[in-house]
Amino acid sequence: MRLEAKNVSFHYGKEKIIENVDFSLEQGEIVGLAGPSGCGKTTFCKILAGYENPHSGTITINGLSIPKKGYNPVQLIHQHPEKVVNPRWKMSKILSEAGVPDTELLESLGIKDEWLTRWPNELSGGELQRFCVARALGVNTQFLLADEMTTMLDAITQAQIWHAVLEIAKRRNIGVLVVSHERKLVEKLCSRVIQFNTNK
Ligand SMILES: Nc1ncnc2c1ncn2[C@@H]1O[C@H](COP(=O)(O)OP(=O)(O)OP(=O)(O)O)[C@@H](O)[C@H]1O
Ligand SMILES: [Mg+2]
């Protein structure tokens, strides 16, 4: 399996954000995406996951366009978890969007049972993010885009979550894109790193 972006360009209004980018992520590969704030990392993730359409170029898996219906094999873990959960749903319901939760996974992410009956606004940002990570790891996930996944966490929790995610990625042969400002983290985790530069 290969997730591939070919000659992708994107702009908001007249402002060019991404220009002629080629990128590929193989199954089981851990690749970094680094670059200054505002250079288009999150935008690129949204394009890869199909939430935004590129203005030119293509996104494919094994040469085929990504299905718009059904489970998205390219899962995005958002930089701001509070923006991507329904505030009117309790955590157990939010979690079940990805199918029946895997209790071993919940445990490895440090998700406590008592959090399941809470509303999203009754959790800290880091606690909420763990649910978003678990939700993104449904059984049909083939590629995971981790956009500043652990930026809001302390070093120990950050290590715990990355350990759990990389373990499951290895076991299920998931390709992971690690997006982070923290060059050190990216270099530690990834076999190669793509650098975006601001073109403003
Ligand atoms: N919906 C939007 N409409 C207009 N401009 C946008 C929109 N979303 C993002 N932008 C702009 O596009 C540029 C790229 O944003 P993006 O969120 O992709 O950057 P980023 O590299 O992820 O930054 P950060 O490291 O701060 O998360 C920024 O200048 C931002 O202001
Ligand atoms: Mg971003």
Coordinates of N, CA and C and ligand atoms in Angstrom, one line a residue:
M1 N 0.8 -1.2 0.0 CA 0.0 0.0 0.0 C 0.9 1.3 0.0
R2 N 0.5 2.2 -0.8 CA 1.2 3.5 -0.8 C 0.2 4.6 -1.0
L3 N 0.4 5.6 0.0 CA -0.4 6.8 -0.1 C 0.5 7.8 -0.9
E4 N -0.1 8.4 -1.9 CA 0.8 9.3 -2.8 C 0.1 10.6 -3.2
A5 N 0.9 11.6 -3.0 CA 0.4 13.0 -3.5 C 1.3 13.3 -4.7
K6 N 0.7 13.6 -5.8 CA 1.5 14.0 -7.0 C 1.2 15.4 -7.5
N7 N 2.3 16.2 -7.5 CA 2.2 17.6 -8.0 C 1.0 18.4 -7.4
V8 N 0.8 18.3 -6.1 CA -0.3 18.9 -5.4 C -0.1 20.4 -5.2
S9 N -1.1 21.2 -5.6 CA -1.1 22.6 -5.2 C -2.4 23.0 -4.6
F10 N -2.3 24.0 -3.7 CA -3.5 24.4 -3.0 C -3.3 25.9 -2.6
H11 N -4.4 26.6 -2.7 CA -4.4 28.0 -2.2 C -5.7 28.4 -1.5
Y12 N -5.6 29.2 -0.5 CA -6.8 29.8 0.1 C -7.0 31.2 -0.5
G13 N -8.0 31.4 -1.3 CA -8.2 32.7 -2.0 C -7.0 32.8 -3.0
K14 N -6.3 33.9 -2.9 CA -5.2 34.1 -3.9 C -3.9 33.6 -3.3
E15 N -3.9 33.3 -2.0 CA -2.7 33.0 -1.3 C -2.3 31.5 -1.5
K16 N -1.2 31.4 -2.2 CA -0.7 30.0 -2.4 C -0.1 29.4 -1.1
I17 N -0.6 28.2 -0.8 CA -0.1 27.6 0.4 C 0.8 26.4 0.1
I18 N 0.4 25.6 -0.9 CA 1.2 24.4 -1.3 C 1.4 24.5 -2.8
E19 N 2.6 24.3 -3.2 CA 2.9 24.3 -4.6 C 3.7 23.1 -5.1
N20 N 3.0 22.4 -6.0 CA 3.7 21.3 -6.7 C 4.4 20.3 -5.8
V21 N 3.7 19.9 -4.8 CA 4.3 18.9 -3.8 C 4.1 17.5 -4.2
D22 N 5.2 16.7 -4.2 CA 5.1 15.3 -4.4 C 5.5 14.6 -3.1
F23 N 4.7 13.6 -2.7 CA 5.0 13.0 -1.4 C 4.5 11.5 -1.5
S24 N 5.2 10.6 -0.8 CA 4.6 9.3 -0.7 C 4.9 8.7 0.7
L25 N 3.9 7.9 1.1 CA 4.0 7.2 2.4 C 3.7 5.8 2.2
E26 N 4.6 4.9 2.5 CA 4.4 3.5 2.3 C 3.8 2.9 3.6
Q27 N 3.1 1.8 3.4 CA 2.6 1.0 4.5 C 3.7 0.7 5.5
G28 N 3.4 0.9 6.8 CA 4.4 0.6 7.8 C 5.6 1.6 8.0
E29 N 5.6 2.6 7.1 CA 6.7 3.6 7.2 C 6.3 4.8 8.2
I30 N 7.3 5.3 8.8 CA 7.1 6.4 9.7 C 7.9 7.6 9.2
V31 N 7.1 8.6 8.7 CA 7.8 9.8 8.0 C 7.4 11.1 8.7
G32 N 8.4 12.0 8.8 CA 8.1 13.3 9.5 C 7.8 14.4 8.5
L33 N 7.0 15.4 9.0 CA 6.7 16.6 8.2 C 7.0 17.7 9.1
A34 N 8.0 18.5 8.8 CA 8.4 19.7 9.6 C 8.3 21.0 8.9
G35 N 8.3 22.1 9.6 CA 8.3 23.4 8.9 C 7.7 24.4 9.8
P36 N 8.0 25.7 9.5 CA 7.5 26.7 10.4 C 6.0 26.9 10.5
S37 N 5.5 27.5 11.5 CA 4.1 27.7 11.7 C 3.5 28.5 10.5
G38 N 2.4 28.0 10.0 CA 1.7 28.7 8.9 C 2.2 28.3 7.5
C39 N 3.1 27.3 7.4 CA 3.7 26.9 6.1 C 2.8 26.0 5.4
G40 N 1.8 25.4 6.0 CA 0.8 24.6 5.3 C 0.8 23.1 5.7
K41 N 1.4 22.8 6.8 CA 1.4 21.4 7.2 C 0.0 20.8 7.5
T42 N -0.8 21.5 8.2 CA -2.2 21.1 8.5 C -3.0 21.0 7.2
T43 N -2.8 22.0 6.4 CA -3.6 22.1 5.1 C -3.2 20.8 4.3
F44 N -1.9 20.5 4.3 CA -1.5 19.3 3.5 C -2.1 18.0 4.1
C45 N -2.2 17.9 5.4 CA -2.8 16.8 6.0 C -4.3 16.7 5.6
K46 N -5.0 17.8 5.6 CA -6.4 17.8 5.3 C -6.6 17.4 3.8
I47 N -5.6 17.7 3.0 CA -5.7 17.3 1.6 C -5.5 15.8 1.5
L48 N -4.5 15.3 2.2 CA -4.2 13.9 2.1 C -5.3 13.0 2.7
A49 N -6.0 13.6 3.7 CA -7.2 12.8 4.2 C -8.5 13.1 3.5
G50 N -8.4 13.9 2.5 CA -9.6 14.2 1.6 C -10.6 15.2 2.2
Y51 N -10.2 16.0 3.2 CA -11.1 17.0 3.7 C -11.0 18.3 2.9
E52 N -9.9 18.4 2.1 CA -9.8 19.6 1.2 C -9.4 18.9 -0.1
N53 N -9.9 19.5 -1.2 CA -9.5 19.0 -2.5 C -8.3 19.9 -3.0
P54 N -7.3 19.2 -3.6 CA -6.2 20.0 -4.1 C -6.7 20.8 -5.4
H55 N -6.1 22.0 -5.6 CA -6.5 22.7 -6.8 C -5.9 22.1 -8.1
S56 N -4.8 21.5 -7.9 CA -4.2 20.6 -9.0 C -3.5 19.5 -8.3
G57 N -3.3 18.4 -9.1 CA -2.6 17.3 -8.6 C -3.5 16.2 -8.1
T58 N -3.0 15.1 -7.6 CA -3.8 14.0 -7.2 C -3.3 13.3 -5.9
I59 N -4.3 12.8 -5.2 CA -4.0 12.0 -4.0 C -4.5 10.6 -4.3
T60 N -3.7 9.6 -4.1 CA -4.1 8.2 -4.4 C -3.6 7.2 -3.4
I61 N -4.2 6.0 -3.3 CA -3.7 4.9 -2.6 C -3.5 3.8 -3.6
N62 N -2.3 3.3 -3.8 CA -2.0 2.4 -4.8 C -2.5 2.8 -6.2
G63 N -2.4 4.1 -6.5 CA -2.8 4.6 -7.8 C -4.3 4.8 -7.9
L64 N -5.1 4.5 -6.9 CA -6.6 4.7 -7.0 C -7.0 5.9 -6.1
S65 N -8.0 6.6 -6.5 CA -8.5 7.7 -5.7 C -9.1 7.1 -4.4
I66 N -9.0 7.9 -3.3 CA -9.5 7.4 -2.0 C -11.0 7.5 -2.0
P67 N -11.7 6.4 -1.6 CA -13.1 6.3 -1.6 C -13.7 7.4 -0.7
K68 N -14.7 8.1 -1.2 CA -15.4 9.2 -0.4 C -16.4 8.6 0.6
K69 N -16.9 7.4 0.3 CA -17.9 6.8 1.2 C -17.3 5.8 2.1
G70 N -17.9 5.5 3.2 CA -17.4 4.4 4.1 C -16.3 4.9 4.9
Y71 N -15.6 4.0 5.5 CA -14.5 4.3 6.4 C -13.3 4.9 5.7
N72 N -12.8 6.0 6.1 CA -11.6 6.6 5.5 C -10.3 5.9 5.9
P73 N -9.6 5.2 5.0 CA -8.4 4.5 5.4 C -7.3 5.5 5.8
V74 N -7.4 6.8 5.5 CA -6.4 7.8 5.9 C -7.0 8.6 7.0
Q75 N -6.6 8.4 8.2 CA -7.2 9.0 9.4 C -6.3 10.2 9.9
L76 N -6.9 11.3 10.2 CA -6.2 12.5 10.6 C -6.4 12.7 12.1
I77 N -5.3 12.8 12.8 CA -5.5 13.2 14.3 C -5.2 14.7 14.3
H78 N -6.2 15.4 14.7 CA -6.1 16.9 14.5 C -5.3 17.5 15.6
Q79 N -4.7 18.7 15.3 CA -3.9 19.5 16.2 C -4.8 19.9 17.4
H80 N -6.1 20.2 17.2 CA -6.9 20.7 18.2 C -8.1 19.8 18.4
P81 N -8.0 18.8 19.4 CA -9.0 17.8 19.5 C -10.4 18.3 19.8
E82 N -10.5 19.5 20.5 CA -11.8 20.0 20.9 C -12.6 20.4 19.6
K83 N -11.9 20.6 18.5 CA -12.6 21.0 17.3 C -13.2 19.9 16.5
V84 N -12.8 18.6 16.9 CA -13.2 17.5 16.1 C -14.0 16.5 16.9
V85 N -14.6 16.9 18.0 CA -15.5 16.0 18.7 C -16.8 16.7 18.9
N86 N -17.9 15.9 18.9 CA -19.2 16.5 19.0 C -19.4 16.8 20.5
P87 N -19.6 18.1 20.9 CA -19.7 18.5 22.3 C -20.9 17.9 23.0
R88 N -21.9 17.5 22.2 CA -23.2 17.0 22.7 C -23.1 15.5 22.9
W89 N -22.0 14.9 22.6 CA -21.9 13.4 22.8 C -21.0 13.1 23.9
K90 N -21.3 12.1 24.7 CA -20.4 11.6 25.7 C -19.2 10.9 25.1
M91 N -18.2 10.7 25.9 CA -16.9 10.2 25.3 C -17.1 8.8 24.7
S92 N -18.0 7.9 25.4 CA -18.2 6.6 24.9 C -18.8 6.6 23.5
K93 N -19.7 7.5 23.3 CA -20.3 7.6 21.9 C -19.3 8.1 20.9
I94 N -18.5 9.1 21.3 CA -17.5 9.6 20.4 C -16.5 8.5 20.0
L95 N -16.1 7.7 20.9 CA -15.2 6.6 20.7 C -15.8 5.6 19.7
S96 N -17.1 5.3 19.9 CA -17.7 4.3 19.1 C -17.9 4.6 17.6
E97 N -17.6 5.9 17.3 CA -17.7 6.3 15.9 C -16.7 5.4 15.0
A98 N -15.6 4.9 15.7 CA -14.7 4.1 14.9 C -14.9 2.6 15.1
G99 N -16.1 2.3 15.6 CA -16.4 0.8 15.8 C -16.2 0.5 17.3
V100 N -16.2 -0.8 17.6 CA -16.1 -1.2 18.9 C -14.7 -0.9 19.5
P101 N -14.6 -0.1 20.5 CA -13.2 0.2 21.0 C -12.5 -1.0 21.5
D102 N -11.2 -1.0 21.3 CA -10.3 -2.1 21.7 C -9.8 -1.7 23.1
T103 N -10.2 -2.5 24.1 CA -9.9 -2.2 25.5 C -8.4 -2.1 25.7
E104 N -7.7 -3.0 25.0 CA -6.2 -3.0 25.2 C -5.6 -1.7 24.7
L105 N -6.1 -1.2 23.6 CA -5.6 0.1 23.1 C -6.0 1.3 24.0
L106 N -7.2 1.2 24.6 CA -7.6 2.3 25.5 C -6.6 2.3 26.7
E107 N -6.3 1.1 27.2 CA -5.4 1.0 28.3 C -4.0 1.5 28.0
S108 N -3.6 1.2 26.8 CA -2.2 1.6 26.4 C -2.1 3.1 26.2
L109 N -3.2 3.7 25.9 CA -3.2 5.2 25.7 C -3.5 5.9 27.0
G110 N -3.7 5.1 28.1 CA -4.0 5.7 29.4 C -5.4 6.3 29.6
I111 N -6.3 5.8 28.8 CA -7.7 6.2 28.9 C -8.4 5.5 30.1
K112 N -8.9 6.3 31.1 CA -9.5 5.7 32.2 C -11.0 5.5 32.0
D113 N -11.5 4.4 32.6 CA -12.9 4.0 32.4 C -13.8 5.1 32.8
E114 N -13.5 5.9 33.9 CA -14.4 6.9 34.3 C -14.6 8.1 33.4
W115 N -13.6 8.2 32.4 CA -13.7 9.3 31.5 C -14.8 9.0 30.4
L116 N -15.1 7.7 30.2 CA -16.1 7.3 29.2 C -17.5 7.9 29.3
T117 N -17.8 8.2 30.6 CA -19.2 8.7 30.8 C -19.2 10.3 30.9
R118 N -18.1 10.9 30.6 CA -18.0 12.4 30.7 C -18.3 13.0 29.3
W119 N -18.6 14.3 29.4 CA -18.7 15.1 28.2 C -17.3 15.6 27.8
P120 N -17.1 16.0 26.5 CA -15.8 16.4 26.1 C -15.2 17.6 26.9
N121 N -16.1 18.5 27.3 CA -15.6 19.7 28.1 C -15.3 19.3 29.5
E122 N -15.5 18.1 29.9 CA -15.1 17.7 31.2 C -13.7 16.9 31.3
L123 N -13.0 17.0 30.1 CA -11.7 16.4 30.0 C -10.6 17.5 29.7
S124 N -9.4 17.3 30.1 CA -8.3 18.2 29.7 C -8.0 17.9 28.2
G125 N -7.3 18.9 27.6 CA -7.0 18.8 26.2 C -6.2 17.5 25.9
G126 N -5.3 17.1 26.8 CA -4.5 15.9 26.6 C -5.3 14.6 26.7
E127 N -6.2 14.7 27.7 CA -7.1 13.5 27.9 C -8.0 13.3 26.7
L128 N -8.5 14.4 26.2 CA -9.4 14.4 25.0 C -8.6 13.9 23.8
Q129 N -7.4 14.3 23.7 CA -6.6 13.9 22.5 C -6.4 12.4 22.5
R130 N -6.3 11.8 23.7 CA -6.1 10.3 23.7 C -7.3 9.6 23.1
F131 N -8.5 10.2 23.3 CA -9.7 9.6 22.7 C -9.7 9.8 21.1
C132 N -9.2 10.9 20.7 CA -9.1 11.1 19.3 C -8.1 10.2 18.6
V133 N -7.0 9.9 19.4 CA -6.0 8.9 18.9 C -6.7 7.5 18.8
A134 N -7.4 7.1 19.8 CA -8.1 5.8 19.8 C -9.1 5.8 18.7
R135 N -9.8 6.8 18.5 CA -10.9 6.9 17.4 C -10.2 6.7 16.0
A136 N -9.0 7.3 15.9 CA -8.4 7.3 14.6 C -7.8 5.9 14.2
L137 N -7.7 5.0 15.3 CA -7.1 3.7 15.1 C -8.1 2.6 14.9
G138 N -9.2 2.9 14.2 CA -10.1 1.8 13.8 C -9.5 0.7 13.0
V139 N -10.1 -0.4 13.0 CA -9.4 -1.6 12.4 C -9.1 -1.4 10.9
N140 N -9.7 -0.5 10.2 CA -9.5 -0.3 8.8 C -8.5 0.8 8.5
T141 N -7.9 1.4 9.5 CA -7.0 2.5 9.2 C -5.7 2.0 8.6
Q142 N -5.3 2.6 7.5 CA -4.1 2.2 6.8 C -3.0 3.2 6.9
F143 N -3.4 4.5 7.0 CA -2.5 5.6 7.2 C -3.0 6.5 8.2
L144 N -2.0 6.9 9.1 CA -2.4 7.8 10.2 C -1.6 9.1 10.0
L145 N -2.3 10.2 10.0 CA -1.6 11.5 9.9 C -1.7 12.2 11.3
A146 N -0.6 12.3 12.0 CA -0.6 12.8 13.4 C -0.1 14.2 13.4
D147 N -1.1 15.1 13.3 CA -0.8 16.6 13.2 C -0.6 17.2 14.6
E148 N 0.6 17.4 15.0 CA 0.9 17.9 16.3 C 0.2 17.1 17.4
M149 N 0.2 15.8 17.2 CA -0.7 14.9 18.1 C -0.4 15.1 19.6
T150 N 0.8 15.3 19.9 CA 1.1 15.4 21.4 C 1.7 16.7 21.8
T151 N 1.4 17.8 21.0 CA 2.0 19.1 21.4 C 1.5 19.6 22.7
M152 N 0.3 19.2 23.1 CA -0.2 19.8 24.4 C 0.1 18.9 25.6
L153 N 0.9 17.9 25.4 CA 1.2 17.0 26.5 C 2.6 17.2 27.1
D154 N 2.7 16.8 28.3 CA 4.1 16.8 29.0 C 4.9 15.6 28.4
A155 N 6.2 15.7 28.6 CA 7.1 14.8 28.0 C 6.8 13.3 28.3
I156 N 6.4 13.0 29.5 CA 6.2 11.6 29.9 C 4.9 11.1 29.2
T157 N 3.9 11.9 29.2 CA 2.6 11.4 28.5 C 2.8 11.4 27.0
Q158 N 3.6 12.3 26.5 CA 3.9 12.3 25.1 C 4.6 11.0 24.7
A159 N 5.6 10.6 25.5 CA 6.3 9.3 25.2 C 5.4 8.1 25.3
Q160 N 4.5 8.1 26.3 CA 3.5 7.0 26.5 C 2.6 6.9 25.3
I161 N 2.1 8.0 24.8 CA 1.2 8.0 23.6 C 1.9 7.5 22.4
W162 N 3.1 8.1 22.1 CA 3.8 7.7 20.9 C 4.2 6.2 21.0
H163 N 4.6 5.7 22.2 CA 4.9 4.3 22.3 C 3.7 3.5 21.9
A164 N 2.5 3.8 22.4 CA 1.3 3.0 22.1 C 1.0 3.1 20.6
V165 N 1.1 4.3 20.0 CA 0.7 4.5 18.6 C 1.7 3.7 17.7
L166 N 3.0 3.9 18.0 CA 4.0 3.2 17.1 C 3.9 1.7 17.2
E167 N 3.6 1.2 18.4 CA 3.4 -0.2 18.6 C 2.3 -0.8 17.8
I168 N 1.2 -0.1 17.8 CA 0.0 -0.5 17.0 C 0.3 -0.4 15.5
A169 N 0.9 0.7 15.2 CA 1.3 1.0 13.7 C 2.1 -0.2 13.2
K170 N 3.1 -0.6 14.0 CA 4.0 -1.7 13.6 C 3.2 -3.0 13.5
R171 N 2.4 -3.2 14.5 CA 1.6 -4.5 14.4 C 0.7 -4.6 13.2
R172 N 0.1 -3.4 12.9 CA -0.9 -3.4 11.8 C -0.4 -2.9 10.5
N173 N 0.9 -2.6 10.5 CA 1.6 -2.1 9.3 C 1.0 -0.8 8.7
I174 N 0.7 0.1 9.7 CA 0.1 1.4 9.3 C 1.2 2.4 9.0
G175 N 1.0 3.2 7.9 CA 2.0 4.2 7.6 C 1.6 5.5 8.4
V176 N 2.6 6.1 9.0 CA 2.4 7.2 9.9 C 3.1 8.5 9.4
L177 N 2.4 9.6 9.4 CA 3.0 10.9 9.1 C 3.0 11.7 10.4
V178 N 4.3 12.0 10.8 CA 4.4 12.7 12.1 C 4.7 14.2 11.8
V179 N 3.6 15.0 12.1 CA 3.8 16.4 11.9 C 4.1 17.1 13.2
S180 N 5.2 17.8 13.2 CA 5.5 18.5 14.5 C 6.5 19.6 14.3
H181 N 6.4 20.6 15.1 CA 7.3 21.7 15.2 C 8.6 21.2 15.8
E182 N 8.5 20.2 16.6 CA 9.6 19.7 17.4 C 10.5 18.8 16.6
R183 N 11.5 19.4 16.0 CA 12.4 18.7 15.1 C 13.0 17.5 15.8
K184 N 13.3 17.6 17.1 CA 13.9 16.5 17.8 C 13.0 15.3 17.8
L185 N 11.7 15.5 18.1 CA 10.8 14.4 18.2 C 10.7 13.7 16.8
V186 N 10.6 14.5 15.8 CA 10.5 14.0 14.4 C 11.7 13.2 14.0
E187 N 12.9 13.7 14.4 CA 14.1 13.0 14.0 C 14.2 11.7 14.7
K188 N 13.7 11.7 16.0 CA 13.8 10.5 16.8 C 12.9 9.4 16.3
L189 N 11.7 9.8 15.8 CA 10.7 8.8 15.5 C 10.8 8.3 14.0
C190 N 11.3 9.2 13.1 CA 11.0 8.9 11.7 C 12.2 8.4 10.9
S191 N 11.9 7.6 9.9 CA 13.0 7.2 9.0 C 13.4 8.2 8.0
R192 N 12.5 9.2 7.7 CA 12.9 10.3 6.9 C 12.0 11.5 7.2
V193 N 12.5 12.7 6.9 CA 11.7 13.9 7.2 C 11.6 14.8 6.0
I194 N 10.3 15.2 5.7 CA 10.0 16.2 4.7 C 10.0 17.6 5.3
Q195 N 10.7 18.5 4.7 CA 10.7 19.9 5.2 C 9.9 20.8 4.3
F196 N 8.9 21.4 4.9 CA 8.1 22.5 4.2 C 8.7 23.8 4.6
N197 N 8.8 24.7 3.6 CA 9.3 26.0 4.0 C 8.1 27.0 3.6
T198 N 8.1 28.1 4.4 CA 7.1 29.1 4.1 C 7.5 29.8 2.8
N199 N 6.5 30.0 1.9 CA 6.8 30.7 0.6 C 6.2 32.1 0.6
K200 N 6.1 32.6 1.9 CA 5.6 34.0 1.9 C 6.7 35.0 2.0
Ligands
LIG1 N1 -9.6 28.1 6.2 C1 -8.6 29.0 5.9 N2 -8.9 30.1 5.1 C2 -7.9 30.9 4.8 N3 -6.6 30.8 5.2 C3 -6.3 29.7 5.9 C4 -7.3 28.7 6.3 N4 -6.7 27.7 7.0 C5 -5.4 28.1 7.1 N5 -5.2 29.2 6.4 C6 -3.8 29.9 6.3 O1 -3.0 29.0 5.5 C7 -1.7 29.0 6.0 C8 -1.3 27.5 6.4 O2 -2.0 27.1 7.5 P1 -1.8 25.7 8.2 O3 -2.7 25.5 9.3 O4 -1.8 24.6 7.1 O5 -0.3 25.9 8.7 P2 0.6 24.9 9.7 O6 1.9 24.7 8.9 O7 -0.2 23.7 10.1 O8 0.9 25.9 10.9 P3 1.1 25.5 12.5 O9 2.5 24.9 12.6 O10 0.9 26.8 13.2 O11 0.0 24.5 12.9 C9 -1.7 29.9 7.2 O12 -1.1 31.1 6.8 C10 -3.1 30.1 7.6 O13 -3.4 31.4 8.1
MG2 MG -0.9 23.0 11.8

